[in-house]
mmCIF file of N, CA and C in Angstrom:
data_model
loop_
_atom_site.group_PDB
_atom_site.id
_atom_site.type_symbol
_atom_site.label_atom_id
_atom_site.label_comp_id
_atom_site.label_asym_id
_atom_site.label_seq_id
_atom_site.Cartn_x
_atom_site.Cartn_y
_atom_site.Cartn_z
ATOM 1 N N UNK A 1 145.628 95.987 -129.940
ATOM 2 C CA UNK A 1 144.188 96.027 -129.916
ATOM 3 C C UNK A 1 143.710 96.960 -131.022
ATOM 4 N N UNK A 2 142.412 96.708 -131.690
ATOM 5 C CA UNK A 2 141.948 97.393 -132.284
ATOM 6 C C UNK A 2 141.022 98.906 -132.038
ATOM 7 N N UNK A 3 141.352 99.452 -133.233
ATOM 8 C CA UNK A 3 140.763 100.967 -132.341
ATOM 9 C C UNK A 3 139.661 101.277 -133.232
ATOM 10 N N UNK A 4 138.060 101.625 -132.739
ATOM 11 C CA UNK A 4 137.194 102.172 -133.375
ATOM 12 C C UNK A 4 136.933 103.937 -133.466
ATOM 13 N N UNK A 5 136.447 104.037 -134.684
ATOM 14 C CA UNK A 5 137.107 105.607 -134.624
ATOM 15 C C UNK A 5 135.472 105.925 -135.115
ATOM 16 N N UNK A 6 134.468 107.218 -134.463
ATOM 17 C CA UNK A 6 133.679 107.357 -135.148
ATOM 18 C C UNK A 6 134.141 108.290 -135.935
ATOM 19 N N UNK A 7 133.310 108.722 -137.442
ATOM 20 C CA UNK A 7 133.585 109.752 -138.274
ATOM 21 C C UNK A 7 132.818 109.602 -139.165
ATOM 22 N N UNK A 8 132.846 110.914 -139.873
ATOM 23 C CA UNK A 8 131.781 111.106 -140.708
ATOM 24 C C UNK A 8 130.515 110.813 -140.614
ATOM 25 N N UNK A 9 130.169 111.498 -139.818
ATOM 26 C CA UNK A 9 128.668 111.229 -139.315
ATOM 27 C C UNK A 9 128.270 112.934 -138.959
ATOM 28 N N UNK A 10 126.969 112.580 -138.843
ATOM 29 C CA UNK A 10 126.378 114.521 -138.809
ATOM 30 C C UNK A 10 125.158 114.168 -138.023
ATOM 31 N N UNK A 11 124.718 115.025 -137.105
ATOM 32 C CA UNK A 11 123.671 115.352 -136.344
ATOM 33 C C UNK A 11 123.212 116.200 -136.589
ATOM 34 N N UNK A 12 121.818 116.675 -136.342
ATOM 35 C CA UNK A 12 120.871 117.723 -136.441
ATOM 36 C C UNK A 12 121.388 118.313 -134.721
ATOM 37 N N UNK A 13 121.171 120.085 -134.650
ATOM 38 C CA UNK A 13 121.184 120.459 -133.235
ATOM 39 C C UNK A 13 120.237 119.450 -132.365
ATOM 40 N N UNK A 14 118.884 118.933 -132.609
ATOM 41 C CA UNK A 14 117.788 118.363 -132.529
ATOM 42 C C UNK A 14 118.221 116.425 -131.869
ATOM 43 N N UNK A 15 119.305 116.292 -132.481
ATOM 44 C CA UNK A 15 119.920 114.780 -132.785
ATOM 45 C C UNK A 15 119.632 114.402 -133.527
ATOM 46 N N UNK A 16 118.969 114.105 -134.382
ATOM 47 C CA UNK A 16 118.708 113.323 -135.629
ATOM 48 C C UNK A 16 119.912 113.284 -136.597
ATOM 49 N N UNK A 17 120.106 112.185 -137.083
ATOM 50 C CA UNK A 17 121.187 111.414 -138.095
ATOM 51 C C UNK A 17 120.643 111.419 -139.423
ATOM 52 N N UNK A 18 118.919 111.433 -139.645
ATOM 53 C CA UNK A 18 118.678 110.969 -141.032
ATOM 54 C C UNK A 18 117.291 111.537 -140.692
ATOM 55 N N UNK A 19 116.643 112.029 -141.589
ATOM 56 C CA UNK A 19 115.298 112.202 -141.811
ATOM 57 C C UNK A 19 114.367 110.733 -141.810
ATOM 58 N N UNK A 20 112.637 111.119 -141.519
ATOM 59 C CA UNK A 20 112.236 110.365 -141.350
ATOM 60 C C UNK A 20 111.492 109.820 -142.565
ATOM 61 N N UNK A 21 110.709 108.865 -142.398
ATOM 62 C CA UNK A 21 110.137 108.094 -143.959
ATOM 63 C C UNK A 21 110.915 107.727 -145.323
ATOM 64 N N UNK A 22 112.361 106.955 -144.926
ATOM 65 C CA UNK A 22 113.203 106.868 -145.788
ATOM 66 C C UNK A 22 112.762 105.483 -146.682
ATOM 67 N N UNK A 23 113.269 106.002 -147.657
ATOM 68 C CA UNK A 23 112.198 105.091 -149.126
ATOM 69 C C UNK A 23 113.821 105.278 -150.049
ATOM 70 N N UNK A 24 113.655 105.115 -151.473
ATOM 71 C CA UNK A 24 114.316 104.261 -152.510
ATOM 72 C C UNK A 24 114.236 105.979 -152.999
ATOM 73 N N UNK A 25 113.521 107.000 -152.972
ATOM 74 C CA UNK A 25 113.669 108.268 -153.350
ATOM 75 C C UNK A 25 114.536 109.231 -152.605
ATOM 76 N N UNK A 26 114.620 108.949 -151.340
ATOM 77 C CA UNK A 26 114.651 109.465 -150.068
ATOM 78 C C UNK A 26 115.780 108.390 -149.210
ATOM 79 N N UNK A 27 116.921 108.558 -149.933
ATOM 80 C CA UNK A 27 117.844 107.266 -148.884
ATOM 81 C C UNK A 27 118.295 107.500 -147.869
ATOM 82 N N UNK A 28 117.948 108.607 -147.119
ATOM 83 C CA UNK A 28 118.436 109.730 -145.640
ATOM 84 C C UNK A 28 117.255 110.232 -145.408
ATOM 85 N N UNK A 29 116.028 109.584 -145.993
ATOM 86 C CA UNK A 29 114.772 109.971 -145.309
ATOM 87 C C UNK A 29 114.282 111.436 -145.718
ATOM 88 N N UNK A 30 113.390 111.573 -145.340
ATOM 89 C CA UNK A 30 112.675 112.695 -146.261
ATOM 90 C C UNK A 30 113.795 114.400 -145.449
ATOM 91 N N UNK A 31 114.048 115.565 -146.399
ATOM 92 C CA UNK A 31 114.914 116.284 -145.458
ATOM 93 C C UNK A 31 115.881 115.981 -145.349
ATOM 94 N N UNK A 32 116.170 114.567 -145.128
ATOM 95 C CA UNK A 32 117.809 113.987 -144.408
ATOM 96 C C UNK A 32 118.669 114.605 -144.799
ATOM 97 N N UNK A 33 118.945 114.995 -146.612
ATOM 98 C CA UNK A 33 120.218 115.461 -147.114
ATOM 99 C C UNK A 33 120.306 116.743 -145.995
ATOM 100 N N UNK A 34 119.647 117.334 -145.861
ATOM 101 C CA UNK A 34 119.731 118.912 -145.311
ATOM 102 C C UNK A 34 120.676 118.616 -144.373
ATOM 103 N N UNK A 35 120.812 117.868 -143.558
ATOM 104 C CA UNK A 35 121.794 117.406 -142.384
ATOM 105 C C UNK A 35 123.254 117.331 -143.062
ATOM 106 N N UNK A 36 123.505 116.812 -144.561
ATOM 107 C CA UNK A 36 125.019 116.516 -145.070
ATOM 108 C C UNK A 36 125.107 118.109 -145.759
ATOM 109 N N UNK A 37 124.627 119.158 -145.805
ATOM 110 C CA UNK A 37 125.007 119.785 -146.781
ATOM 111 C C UNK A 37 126.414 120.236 -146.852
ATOM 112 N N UNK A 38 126.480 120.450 -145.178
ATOM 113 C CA UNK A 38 128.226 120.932 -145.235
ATOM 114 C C UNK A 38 128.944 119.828 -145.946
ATOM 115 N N UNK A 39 128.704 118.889 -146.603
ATOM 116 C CA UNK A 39 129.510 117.694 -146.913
ATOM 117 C C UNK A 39 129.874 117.810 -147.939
ATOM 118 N N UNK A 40 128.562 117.922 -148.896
ATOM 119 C CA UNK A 40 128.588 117.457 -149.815
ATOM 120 C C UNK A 40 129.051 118.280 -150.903
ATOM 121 N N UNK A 41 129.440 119.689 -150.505
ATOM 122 C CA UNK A 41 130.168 120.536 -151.536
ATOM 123 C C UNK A 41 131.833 120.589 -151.570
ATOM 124 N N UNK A 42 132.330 119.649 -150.753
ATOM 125 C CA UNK A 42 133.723 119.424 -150.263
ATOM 126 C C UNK A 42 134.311 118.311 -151.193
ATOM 127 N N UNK A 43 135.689 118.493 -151.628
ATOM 128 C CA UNK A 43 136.620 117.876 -152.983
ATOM 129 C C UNK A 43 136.458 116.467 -152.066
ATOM 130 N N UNK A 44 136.645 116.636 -150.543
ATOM 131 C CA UNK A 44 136.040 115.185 -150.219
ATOM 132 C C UNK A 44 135.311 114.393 -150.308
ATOM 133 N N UNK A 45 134.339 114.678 -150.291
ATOM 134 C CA UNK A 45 132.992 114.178 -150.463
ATOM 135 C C UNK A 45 133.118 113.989 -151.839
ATOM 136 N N UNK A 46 133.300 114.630 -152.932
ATOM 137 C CA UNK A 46 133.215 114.489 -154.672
ATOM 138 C C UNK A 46 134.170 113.528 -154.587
ATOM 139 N N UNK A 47 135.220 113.273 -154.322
ATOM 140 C CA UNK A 47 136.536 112.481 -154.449
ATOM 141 C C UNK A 47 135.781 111.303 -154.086
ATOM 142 N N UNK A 48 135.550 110.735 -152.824
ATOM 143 C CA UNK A 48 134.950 109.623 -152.328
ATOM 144 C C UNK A 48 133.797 109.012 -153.361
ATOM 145 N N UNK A 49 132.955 109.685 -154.026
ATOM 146 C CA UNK A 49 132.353 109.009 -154.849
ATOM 147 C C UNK A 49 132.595 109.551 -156.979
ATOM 148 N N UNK A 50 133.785 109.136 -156.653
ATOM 149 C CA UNK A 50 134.519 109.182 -157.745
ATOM 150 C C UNK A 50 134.521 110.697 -158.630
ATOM 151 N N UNK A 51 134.622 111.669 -158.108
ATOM 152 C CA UNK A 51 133.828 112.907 -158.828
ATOM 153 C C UNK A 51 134.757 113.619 -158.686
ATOM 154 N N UNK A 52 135.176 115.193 -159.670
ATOM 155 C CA UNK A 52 136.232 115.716 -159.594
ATOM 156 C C UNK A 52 135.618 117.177 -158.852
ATOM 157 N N UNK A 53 136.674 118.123 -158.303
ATOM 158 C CA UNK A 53 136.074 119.431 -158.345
ATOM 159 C C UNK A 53 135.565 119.503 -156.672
ATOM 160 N N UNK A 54 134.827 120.230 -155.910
ATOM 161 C CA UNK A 54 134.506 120.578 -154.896
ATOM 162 C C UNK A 54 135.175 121.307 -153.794
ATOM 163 N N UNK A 55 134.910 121.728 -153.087
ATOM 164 C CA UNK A 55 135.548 123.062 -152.305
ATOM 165 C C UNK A 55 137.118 122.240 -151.433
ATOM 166 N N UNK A 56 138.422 122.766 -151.265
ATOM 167 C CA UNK A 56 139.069 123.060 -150.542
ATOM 168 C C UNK A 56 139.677 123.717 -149.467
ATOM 169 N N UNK A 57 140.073 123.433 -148.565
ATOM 170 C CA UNK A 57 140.582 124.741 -147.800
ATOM 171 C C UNK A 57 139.543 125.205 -146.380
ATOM 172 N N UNK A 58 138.467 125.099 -146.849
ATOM 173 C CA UNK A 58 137.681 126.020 -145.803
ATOM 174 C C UNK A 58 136.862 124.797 -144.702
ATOM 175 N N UNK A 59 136.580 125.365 -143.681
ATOM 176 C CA UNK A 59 136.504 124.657 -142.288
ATOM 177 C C UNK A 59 135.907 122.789 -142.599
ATOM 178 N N UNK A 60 134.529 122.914 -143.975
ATOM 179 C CA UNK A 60 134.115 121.888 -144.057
ATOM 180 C C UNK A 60 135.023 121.005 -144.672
ATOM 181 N N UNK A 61 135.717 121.287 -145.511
ATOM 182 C CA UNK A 61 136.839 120.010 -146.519
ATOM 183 C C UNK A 61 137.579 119.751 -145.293
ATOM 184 N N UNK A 62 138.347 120.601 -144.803
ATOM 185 C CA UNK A 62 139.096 120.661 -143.633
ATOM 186 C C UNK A 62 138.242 119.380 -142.787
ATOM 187 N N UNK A 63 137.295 119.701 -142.386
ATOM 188 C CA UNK A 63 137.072 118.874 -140.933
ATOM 189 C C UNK A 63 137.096 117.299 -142.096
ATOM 190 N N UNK A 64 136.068 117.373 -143.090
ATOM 191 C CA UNK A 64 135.864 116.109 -143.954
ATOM 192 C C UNK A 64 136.834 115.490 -144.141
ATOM 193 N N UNK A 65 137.973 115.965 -144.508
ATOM 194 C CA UNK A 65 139.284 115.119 -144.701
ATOM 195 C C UNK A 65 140.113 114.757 -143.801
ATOM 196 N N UNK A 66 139.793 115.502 -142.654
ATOM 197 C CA UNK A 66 140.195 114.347 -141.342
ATOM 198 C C UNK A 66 139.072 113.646 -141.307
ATOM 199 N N UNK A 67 138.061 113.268 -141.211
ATOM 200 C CA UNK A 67 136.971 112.183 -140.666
ATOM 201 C C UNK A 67 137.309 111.103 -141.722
ATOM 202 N N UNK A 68 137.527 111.097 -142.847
ATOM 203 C CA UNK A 68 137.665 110.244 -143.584
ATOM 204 C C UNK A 68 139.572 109.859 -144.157
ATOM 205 N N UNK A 69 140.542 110.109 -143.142
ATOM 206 C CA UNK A 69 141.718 109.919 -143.745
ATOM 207 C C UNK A 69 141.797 108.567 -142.785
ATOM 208 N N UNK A 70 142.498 107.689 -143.626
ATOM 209 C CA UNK A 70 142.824 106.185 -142.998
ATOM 210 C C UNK A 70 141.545 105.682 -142.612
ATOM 211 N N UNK A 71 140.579 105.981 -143.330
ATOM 212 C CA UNK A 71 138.813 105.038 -143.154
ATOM 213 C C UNK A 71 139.567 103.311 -143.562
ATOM 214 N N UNK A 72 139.274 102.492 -142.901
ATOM 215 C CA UNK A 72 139.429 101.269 -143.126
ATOM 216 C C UNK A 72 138.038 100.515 -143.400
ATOM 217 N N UNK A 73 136.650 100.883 -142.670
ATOM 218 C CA UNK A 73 135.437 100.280 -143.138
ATOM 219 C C UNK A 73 134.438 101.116 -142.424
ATOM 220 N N UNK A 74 133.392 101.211 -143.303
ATOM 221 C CA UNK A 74 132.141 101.225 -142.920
ATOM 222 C C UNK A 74 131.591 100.317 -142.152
ATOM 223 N N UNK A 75 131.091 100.362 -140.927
ATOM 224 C CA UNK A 75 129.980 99.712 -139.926
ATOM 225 C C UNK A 75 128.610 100.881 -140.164
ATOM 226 N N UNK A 76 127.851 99.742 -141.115
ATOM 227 C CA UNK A 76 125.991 100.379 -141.061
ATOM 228 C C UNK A 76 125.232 99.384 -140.399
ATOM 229 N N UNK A 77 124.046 100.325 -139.730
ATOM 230 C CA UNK A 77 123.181 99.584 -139.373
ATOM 231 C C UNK A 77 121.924 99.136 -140.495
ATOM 232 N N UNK A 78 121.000 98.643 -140.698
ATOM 233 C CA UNK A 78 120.452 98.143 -141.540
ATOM 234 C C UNK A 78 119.596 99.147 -142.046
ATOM 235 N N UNK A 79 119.112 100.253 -141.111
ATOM 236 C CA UNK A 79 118.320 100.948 -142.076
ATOM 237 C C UNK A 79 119.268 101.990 -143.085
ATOM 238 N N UNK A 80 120.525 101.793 -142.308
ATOM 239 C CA UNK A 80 121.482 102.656 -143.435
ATOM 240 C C UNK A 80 121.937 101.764 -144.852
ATOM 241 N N UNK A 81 121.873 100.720 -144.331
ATOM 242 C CA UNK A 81 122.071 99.904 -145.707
ATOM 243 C C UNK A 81 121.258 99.776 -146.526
ATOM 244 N N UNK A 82 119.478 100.299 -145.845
ATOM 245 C CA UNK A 82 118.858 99.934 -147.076
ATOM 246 C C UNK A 82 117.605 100.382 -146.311
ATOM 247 N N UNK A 83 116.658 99.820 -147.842
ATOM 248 C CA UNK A 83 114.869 100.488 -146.673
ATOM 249 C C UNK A 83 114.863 99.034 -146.909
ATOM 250 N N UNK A 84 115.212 98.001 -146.577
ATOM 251 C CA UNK A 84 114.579 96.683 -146.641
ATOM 252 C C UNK A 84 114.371 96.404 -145.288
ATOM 253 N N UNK A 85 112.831 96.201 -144.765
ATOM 254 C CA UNK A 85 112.342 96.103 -143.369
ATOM 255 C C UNK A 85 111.736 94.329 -143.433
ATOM 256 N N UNK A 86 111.609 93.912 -142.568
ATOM 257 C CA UNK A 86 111.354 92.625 -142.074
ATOM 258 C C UNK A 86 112.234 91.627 -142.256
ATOM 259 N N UNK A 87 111.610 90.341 -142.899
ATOM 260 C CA UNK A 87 113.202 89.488 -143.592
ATOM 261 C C UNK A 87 113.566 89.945 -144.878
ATOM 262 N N UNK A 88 114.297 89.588 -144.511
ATOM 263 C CA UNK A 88 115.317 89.916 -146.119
ATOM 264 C C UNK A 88 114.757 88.615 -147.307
ATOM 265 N N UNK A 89 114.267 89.323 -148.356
ATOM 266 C CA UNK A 89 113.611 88.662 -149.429
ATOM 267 C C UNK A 89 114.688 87.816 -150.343
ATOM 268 N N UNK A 90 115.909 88.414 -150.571
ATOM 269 C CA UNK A 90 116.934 88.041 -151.431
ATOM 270 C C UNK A 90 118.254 88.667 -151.430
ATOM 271 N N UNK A 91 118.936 88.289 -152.414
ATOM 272 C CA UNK A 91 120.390 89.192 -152.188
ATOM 273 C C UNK A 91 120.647 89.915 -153.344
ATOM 274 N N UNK A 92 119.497 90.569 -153.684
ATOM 275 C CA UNK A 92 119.932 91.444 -155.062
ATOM 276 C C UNK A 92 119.844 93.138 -154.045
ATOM 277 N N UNK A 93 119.912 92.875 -153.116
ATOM 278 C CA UNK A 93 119.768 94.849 -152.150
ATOM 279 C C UNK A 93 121.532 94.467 -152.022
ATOM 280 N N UNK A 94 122.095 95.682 -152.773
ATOM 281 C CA UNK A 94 123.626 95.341 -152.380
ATOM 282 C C UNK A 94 123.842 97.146 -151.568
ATOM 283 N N UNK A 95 123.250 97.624 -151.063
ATOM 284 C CA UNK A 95 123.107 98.638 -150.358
ATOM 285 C C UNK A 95 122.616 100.225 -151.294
ATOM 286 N N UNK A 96 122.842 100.912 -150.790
ATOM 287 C CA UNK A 96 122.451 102.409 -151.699
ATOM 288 C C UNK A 96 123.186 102.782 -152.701
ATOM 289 N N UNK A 97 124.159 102.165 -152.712
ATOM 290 C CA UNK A 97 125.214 102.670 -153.659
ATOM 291 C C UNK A 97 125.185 101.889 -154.755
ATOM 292 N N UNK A 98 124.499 100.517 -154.681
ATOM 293 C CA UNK A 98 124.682 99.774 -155.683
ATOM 294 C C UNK A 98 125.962 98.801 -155.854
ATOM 295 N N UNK A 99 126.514 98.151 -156.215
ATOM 296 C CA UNK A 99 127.660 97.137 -156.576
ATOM 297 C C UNK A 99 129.020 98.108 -156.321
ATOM 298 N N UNK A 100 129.292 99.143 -156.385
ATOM 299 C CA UNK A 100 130.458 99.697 -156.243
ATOM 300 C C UNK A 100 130.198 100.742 -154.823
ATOM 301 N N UNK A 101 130.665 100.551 -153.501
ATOM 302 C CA UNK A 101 130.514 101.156 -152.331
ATOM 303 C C UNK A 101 131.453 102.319 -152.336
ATOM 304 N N UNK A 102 131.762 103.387 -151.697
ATOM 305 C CA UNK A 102 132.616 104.529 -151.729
ATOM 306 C C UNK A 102 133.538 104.081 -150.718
ATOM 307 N N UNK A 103 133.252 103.463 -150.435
ATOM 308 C CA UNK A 103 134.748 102.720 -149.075
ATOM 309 C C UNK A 103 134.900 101.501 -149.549
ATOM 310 N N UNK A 104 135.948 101.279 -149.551
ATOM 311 C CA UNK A 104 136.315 99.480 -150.132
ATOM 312 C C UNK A 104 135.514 98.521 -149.022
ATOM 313 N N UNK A 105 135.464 98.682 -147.836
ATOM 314 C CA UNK A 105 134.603 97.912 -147.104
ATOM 315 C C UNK A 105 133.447 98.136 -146.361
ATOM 316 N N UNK A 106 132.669 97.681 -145.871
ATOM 317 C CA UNK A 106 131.084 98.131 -145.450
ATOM 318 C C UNK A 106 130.728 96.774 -144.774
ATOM 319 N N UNK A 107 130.313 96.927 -143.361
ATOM 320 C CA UNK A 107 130.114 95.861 -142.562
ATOM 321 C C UNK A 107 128.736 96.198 -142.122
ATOM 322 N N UNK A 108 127.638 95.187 -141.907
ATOM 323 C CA UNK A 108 126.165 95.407 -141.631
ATOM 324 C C UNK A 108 125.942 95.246 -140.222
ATOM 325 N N UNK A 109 125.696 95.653 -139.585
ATOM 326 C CA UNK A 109 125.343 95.335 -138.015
ATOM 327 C C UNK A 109 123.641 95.270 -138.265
ATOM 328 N N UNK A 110 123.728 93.931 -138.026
ATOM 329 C CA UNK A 110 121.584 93.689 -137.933
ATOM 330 C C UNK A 110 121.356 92.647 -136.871
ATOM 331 N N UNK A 111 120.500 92.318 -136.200
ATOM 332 C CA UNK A 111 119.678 91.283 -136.071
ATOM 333 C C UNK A 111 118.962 90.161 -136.761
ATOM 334 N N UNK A 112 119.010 90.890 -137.495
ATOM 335 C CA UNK A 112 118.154 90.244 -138.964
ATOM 336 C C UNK A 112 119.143 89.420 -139.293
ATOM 337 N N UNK A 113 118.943 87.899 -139.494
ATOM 338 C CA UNK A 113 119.757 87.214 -140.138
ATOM 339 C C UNK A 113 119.274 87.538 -141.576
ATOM 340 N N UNK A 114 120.123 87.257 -142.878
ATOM 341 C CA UNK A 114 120.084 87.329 -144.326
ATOM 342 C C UNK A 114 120.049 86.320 -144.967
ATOM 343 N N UNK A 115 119.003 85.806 -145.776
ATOM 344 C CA UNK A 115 118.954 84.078 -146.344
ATOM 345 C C UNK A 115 120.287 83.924 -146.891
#
């Protein structure tokens, strides 16, 4: 059987996952980054999106590089894939990242069917 693993994910004490009023400036919503900061200074986090350099060793790389060792795919929900709200207009939204994703795979969980 298959096993789902959550990881890499961050909460506010509050719960919140992402800031609110997320736009094409703002892809974690206005604030949102403030929620990744422990992340994003970690050789993990730089490594994952092709980048050299960032912290080792200390509690955040540490926890980051277990959440992300043996990642097999991304499961997003649609507002993580994108700010595209109602139907989907076309297929040029290839998510936030653009044509090259930081995980080889990325699966959409919507309602929304996609033309």
């Amino acid at each position: 059987m298959s096993k789902v693993r959550i990881a890499g994910f961050s909460v506010s004490l509050d719960g919140f996952s992402a800031g609110i009023e997320q736009n094409l400036g703002d892809p974690l919503g206005k604030r949102g980054t403030e929620i990744f900061q422990w992340f994003f200074h970690t050789k993990s986090f730089c490594s994952m999106h092709g980048g050299e350099g960032g912290t080792t060793g200390d509690v955040d790389d540490v926890f980051a590089h277990r959440a992300m060792e043996n990642f097999g795919a991304f499961i997003l929900g649609r507002n993580m894939f994108g700010p595209v709200r109602g139907p989907w207009q076309d297929g040029s939204w290839k998510g936030w990242w653009g044509d090259q994703s930081a995980v080889p795979r990325t699966y959409l969980r919507t309602h929304a069917l996609q033309a």
